């Protein structure tokens, strides 16, 4: 059965585009030359081909601030919004000089004074001045980060759809949990349920694993098989229509001696983390929530931004945000993780997708937690 590739909904793509154009104006950018797939989709609303790994920079999309015109590197108009006409599409080319010739003929290229790119390679650093002869070539990533860090209401709705898929994946995996089951069986149940929900591209690598009773932040070395009393962590991330949402839960395989107090510590830490997610707060308060709860900070981020892929901030002990990225604003969406461990028992991980609102944190995750 064929599936039509459709652009993002009009309200979703126009709301994002307005934010991008506003940031172009704020940063004095006459033209944007974008190559990162999340940024391209953000301004165009056209689905992009997902591949594992990184891509070299190329001028995939061009935005002209004065006119709002968008030019897109595409061989056909499938999935391209109607406001981006066929005359604004340009095809693939092995020769980068061919792409430079295309850019030269874009209205406003010859008079642009400041052109921003979201990435660059030495080759295109040398070639882009040929397309924009009077322009200063600058980093546009700060402008795109500023646009993307706060979500529109339509983006929140789109992320909700991704989150429901992730939650169904966790529910399916938990339903298979029992002593003797293999980790890969649990992961398979999760991925099968997510694929049935329309998402065949998980956003994170791990799905289900037995937590270690001997070392914090480690998987148990049990040969991948669940034993009685093990604490099993489940983490699901769905990439649906370009948007990422995540959820994480921990469930015991049968009676896990001493786990009640550990789940209680997890709940207490979670409450402190959610209380720290309020407008105007510093991201450092999320780190302080661990210290106030008497829990050691994990080596992974305790929170990070979600959206079209992953957005700032990234909050960890070793990677500290600065400036605007250090502030929580209304409209931001974070994956917030409570992580506690006890020797001889294991780990309790809880991860929620959290929306910062005027009234504080709104936990978007609707995924049950284990209760004794």
PDB file of N, CA and C in Angstrom, residues 98-146:
ATOM      1  N   UNK A  98      27.658  23.775  -9.457  1.00  0.00           N
ATOM      2  CA  UNK A  98      26.312  23.850 -10.026  1.00  0.00           C
ATOM      3  C   UNK A  98      25.342  24.438  -9.006  1.00  0.00           C
ATOM      4  N   UNK A  99      25.482  24.025  -7.737  1.00  0.00           N
ATOM      5  CA  UNK A  99      24.631  24.581  -6.692  1.00  0.00           C
ATOM      6  C   UNK A  99      24.918  26.063  -6.460  1.00  0.00           C
ATOM      7  N   UNK A 100      26.172  26.440  -6.551  1.00  0.00           N
ATOM      8  CA  UNK A 100      26.531  27.853  -6.385  1.00  0.00           C
ATOM      9  C   UNK A 100      25.883  28.696  -7.471  1.00  0.00           C
ATOM     10  N   UNK A 101      25.827  28.187  -8.694  1.00  0.00           N
ATOM     11  CA  UNK A 101      25.164  28.909  -9.775  1.00  0.00           C
ATOM     12  C   UNK A 101      23.683  29.098  -9.483  1.00  0.00           C
ATOM     13  N   UNK A 102      23.058  28.085  -8.884  1.00  0.00           N
ATOM     14  CA  UNK A 102      21.658  28.210  -8.488  1.00  0.00           C
ATOM     15  C   UNK A 102      21.490  29.311  -7.459  1.00  0.00           C
ATOM     16  N   UNK A 103      22.359  29.328  -6.469  1.00  0.00           N
ATOM     17  CA  UNK A 103      22.260  30.332  -5.415  1.00  0.00           C
ATOM     18  C   UNK A 103      22.480  31.742  -5.959  1.00  0.00           C
ATOM     19  N   UNK A 104      23.351  31.871  -6.934  1.00  0.00           N
ATOM     20  CA  UNK A 104      23.614  33.194  -7.533  1.00  0.00           C
ATOM     21  C   UNK A 104      22.351  33.807  -8.123  1.00  0.00           C
ATOM     22  N   UNK A 105      21.469  32.944  -8.657  1.00  0.00           N
ATOM     23  CA  UNK A 105      20.280  33.428  -9.368  1.00  0.00           C
ATOM     24  C   UNK A 105      19.077  33.635  -8.451  1.00  0.00           C
ATOM     25  N   UNK A 106      19.243  33.417  -7.160  1.00  0.00           N
ATOM     26  CA  UNK A 106      18.152  33.676  -6.221  1.00  0.00           C
ATOM     27  C   UNK A 106      17.994  35.178  -6.030  1.00  0.00           C
ATOM     28  N   UNK A 107      16.762  35.661  -6.093  1.00  0.00           N
ATOM     29  CA  UNK A 107      16.499  37.087  -5.905  1.00  0.00           C
ATOM     30  C   UNK A 107      16.986  37.529  -4.521  1.00  0.00           C
ATOM     31  N   UNK A 108      17.834  38.525  -4.497  1.00  0.00           N
ATOM     32  CA  UNK A 108      18.378  39.048  -3.254  1.00  0.00           C
ATOM     33  C   UNK A 108      19.765  38.548  -2.937  1.00  0.00           C
ATOM     34  N   UNK A 109      20.261  37.557  -3.691  1.00  0.00           N
ATOM     35  CA  UNK A 109      21.592  37.012  -3.408  1.00  0.00           C
ATOM     36  C   UNK A 109      22.677  38.050  -3.657  1.00  0.00           C
ATOM     37  N   UNK A 110      22.546  38.815  -4.742  1.00  0.00           N
ATOM     38  CA  UNK A 110      23.597  39.761  -5.111  1.00  0.00           C
ATOM     39  C   UNK A 110      23.683  40.932  -4.145  1.00  0.00           C
ATOM     40  N   UNK A 111      22.560  41.255  -3.472  1.00  0.00           N
ATOM     41  CA  UNK A 111      22.541  42.442  -2.605  1.00  0.00           C
ATOM     42  C   UNK A 111      22.573  42.094  -1.115  1.00  0.00           C
ATOM     43  N   UNK A 112      22.588  40.825  -0.785  1.00  0.00           N
ATOM     44  CA  UNK A 112      22.581  40.426   0.624  1.00  0.00           C
ATOM     45  C   UNK A 112      23.831  40.924   1.325  1.00  0.00           C
ATOM     46  N   UNK A 113      23.641  41.473   2.527  1.00  0.00           N
ATOM     47  CA  UNK A 113      24.789  41.973   3.280  1.00  0.00           C
ATOM     48  C   UNK A 113      25.257  41.027   4.370  1.00  0.00           C
ATOM     49  N   UNK A 114      24.366  40.116   4.783  1.00  0.00           N
ATOM     50  CA  UNK A 114      24.703  39.213   5.874  1.00  0.00           C
ATOM     51  C   UNK A 114      23.970  37.889   5.636  1.00  0.00           C
ATOM     52  N   UNK A 115      24.728  36.832   5.454  1.00  0.00           N
ATOM     53  CA  UNK A 115      24.173  35.517   5.144  1.00  0.00           C
ATOM     54  C   UNK A 115      24.575  34.554   6.249  1.00  0.00           C
ATOM     55  N   UNK A 116      23.591  33.832   6.784  1.00  0.00           N
ATOM     56  CA  UNK A 116      23.866  32.892   7.855  1.00  0.00           C
ATOM     57  C   UNK A 116      23.735  31.454   7.397  1.00  0.00           C
ATOM     58  N   UNK A 117      24.603  30.601   7.881  1.00  0.00           N
ATOM     59  CA  UNK A 117      24.513  29.166   7.623  1.00  0.00           C
ATOM     60  C   UNK A 117      24.477  28.421   8.960  1.00  0.00           C
ATOM     61  N   UNK A 118      23.813  27.258   8.958  1.00  0.00           N
ATOM     62  CA  UNK A 118      23.720  26.487  10.201  1.00  0.00           C
ATOM     63  C   UNK A 118      24.859  25.481  10.332  1.00  0.00           C
ATOM     64  N   UNK A 119      25.706  25.394   9.355  1.00  0.00           N
ATOM     65  CA  UNK A 119      26.904  24.553   9.381  1.00  0.00           C
ATOM     66  C   UNK A 119      27.732  24.976   8.167  1.00  0.00           C
ATOM     67  N   UNK A 120      28.941  24.505   8.095  1.00  0.00           N
ATOM     68  CA  UNK A 120      29.803  24.887   6.969  1.00  0.00           C
ATOM     69  C   UNK A 120      30.933  23.873   6.850  1.00  0.00           C
ATOM     70  N   UNK A 121      31.432  23.729   5.656  1.00  0.00           N
ATOM     71  CA  UNK A 121      32.634  22.931   5.403  1.00  0.00           C
ATOM     72  C   UNK A 121      33.652  23.840   4.725  1.00  0.00           C
ATOM     73  N   UNK A 122      34.925  23.485   4.744  1.00  0.00           N
ATOM     74  CA  UNK A 122      35.926  24.345   4.087  1.00  0.00           C
ATOM     75  C   UNK A 122      35.598  24.632   2.627  1.00  0.00           C
ATOM     76  N   UNK A 123      35.056  23.624   1.934  1.00  0.00           N
ATOM     77  CA  UNK A 123      34.744  23.838   0.527  1.00  0.00           C
ATOM     78  C   UNK A 123      33.663  24.902   0.345  1.00  0.00           C
ATOM     79  N   UNK A 124      32.559  24.776   1.107  1.00  0.00           N
ATOM     80  CA  UNK A 124      31.495  25.760   0.944  1.00  0.00           C
ATOM     81  C   UNK A 124      31.853  27.102   1.574  1.00  0.00           C
ATOM     82  N   UNK A 125      32.763  27.111   2.539  1.00  0.00           N
ATOM     83  CA  UNK A 125      33.249  28.391   3.063  1.00  0.00           C
ATOM     84  C   UNK A 125      33.947  29.178   1.972  1.00  0.00           C
ATOM     85  N   UNK A 126      34.591  28.451   1.060  1.00  0.00           N
ATOM     86  CA  UNK A 126      35.278  29.102  -0.056  1.00  0.00           C
ATOM     87  C   UNK A 126      34.324  29.451  -1.189  1.00  0.00           C
ATOM     88  N   UNK A 127      33.251  28.641  -1.372  1.00  0.00           N
ATOM     89  CA  UNK A 127      32.371  28.823  -2.527  1.00  0.00           C
ATOM     90  C   UNK A 127      31.207  29.784  -2.276  1.00  0.00           C
ATOM     91  N   UNK A 128      30.665  29.822  -1.065  1.00  0.00           N
ATOM     92  CA  UNK A 128      29.485  30.651  -0.817  1.00  0.00           C
ATOM     93  C   UNK A 128      29.696  32.132  -1.123  1.00  0.00           C
ATOM     94  N   UNK A 129      30.880  32.712  -0.867  1.00  0.00           N
ATOM     95  CA  UNK A 129      31.070  34.122  -1.238  1.00  0.00           C
ATOM     96  C   UNK A 129      30.878  34.379  -2.732  1.00  0.00           C
ATOM     97  N   UNK A 130      31.025  33.352  -3.557  1.00  0.00           N
ATOM     98  CA  UNK A 130      30.765  33.536  -4.989  1.00  0.00           C
ATOM     99  C   UNK A 130      29.270  33.742  -5.253  1.00  0.00           C
ATOM    100  N   UNK A 131      28.421  33.099  -4.436  1.00  0.00           N
ATOM    101  CA  UNK A 131      26.980  33.242  -4.606  1.00  0.00           C
ATOM    102  C   UNK A 131      26.456  34.519  -3.960  1.00  0.00           C
ATOM    103  N   UNK A 132      27.127  34.954  -2.903  1.00  0.00           N
ATOM    104  CA  UNK A 132      26.716  36.160  -2.186  1.00  0.00           C
ATOM    105  C   UNK A 132      27.921  37.100  -2.098  1.00  0.00           C
ATOM    106  N   UNK A 133      28.248  37.761  -3.185  1.00  0.00           N
ATOM    107  CA  UNK A 133      29.528  38.492  -3.277  1.00  0.00           C
ATOM    108  C   UNK A 133      29.676  39.648  -2.305  1.00  0.00           C
ATOM    109  N   UNK A 134      28.566  40.243  -1.883  1.00  0.00           N
ATOM    110  CA  UNK A 134      28.679  41.399  -0.986  1.00  0.00           C
ATOM    111  C   UNK A 134      28.367  41.081   0.455  1.00  0.00           C
ATOM    112  N   UNK A 135      28.289  39.777   0.789  1.00  0.00           N
ATOM    113  CA  UNK A 135      27.790  39.405   2.106  1.00  0.00           C
ATOM    114  C   UNK A 135      28.885  38.937   3.046  1.00  0.00           C
ATOM    115  N   UNK A 136      28.634  39.161   4.327  1.00  0.00           N
ATOM    116  CA  UNK A 136      29.413  38.548   5.390  1.00  0.00           C
ATOM    117  C   UNK A 136      28.761  37.214   5.719  1.00  0.00           C
ATOM    118  N   UNK A 137      29.537  36.139   5.707  1.00  0.00           N
ATOM    119  CA  UNK A 137      29.008  34.808   6.016  1.00  0.00           C
ATOM    120  C   UNK A 137      29.175  34.560   7.515  1.00  0.00           C
ATOM    121  N   UNK A 138      28.049  34.314   8.217  1.00  0.00           N
ATOM    122  CA  UNK A 138      28.087  34.187   9.676  1.00  0.00           C
ATOM    123  C   UNK A 138      27.354  32.912  10.107  1.00  0.00           C
ATOM    124  N   UNK A 139      27.498  32.590  11.381  1.00  0.00           N
ATOM    125  CA  UNK A 139      26.849  31.423  11.968  1.00  0.00           C
ATOM    126  C   UNK A 139      25.382  31.752  12.248  1.00  0.00           C
ATOM    127  N   UNK A 140      24.471  30.971  11.654  1.00  0.00           N
ATOM    128  CA  UNK A 140      23.038  31.186  11.858  1.00  0.00           C
ATOM    129  C   UNK A 140      22.455  30.273  12.915  1.00  0.00           C
ATOM    130  N   UNK A 141      23.267  29.385  13.467  1.00  0.00           N
ATOM    131  CA  UNK A 141      22.727  28.439  14.443  1.00  0.00           C
ATOM    132  C   UNK A 141      22.152  29.135  15.678  1.00  0.00           C
ATOM    133  N   UNK A 142      22.761  30.237  16.185  1.00  0.00           N
ATOM    134  CA  UNK A 142      22.119  30.932  17.316  1.00  0.00           C
ATOM    135  C   UNK A 142      20.707  31.414  16.980  1.00  0.00           C
ATOM    136  N   UNK A 143      20.496  31.887  15.777  1.00  0.00           N
ATOM    137  CA  UNK A 143      19.160  32.338  15.374  1.00  0.00           C
ATOM    138  C   UNK A 143      18.182  31.172  15.311  1.00  0.00           C
ATOM    139  N   UNK A 144      18.634  30.048  14.759  1.00  0.00           N
ATOM    140  CA  UNK A 144      17.749  28.888  14.663  1.00  0.00           C
ATOM    141  C   UNK A 144      17.487  28.285  16.032  1.00  0.00           C
ATOM    142  N   UNK A 145      18.483  28.276  16.908  1.00  0.00           N
ATOM    143  CA  UNK A 145      18.257  27.775  18.267  1.00  0.00           C
ATOM    144  C   UNK A 145      17.239  28.643  18.992  1.00  0.00           C
ATOM    145  N   UNK A 146      17.342  29.957  18.816  1.00  0.00           N
ATOM    146  CA  UNK A 146      16.404  30.873  19.468  1.00  0.00           C
ATOM    147  C   UNK A 146      14.992  30.657  18.954  1.00  0.00           C
TER     148      UNK A 146
END
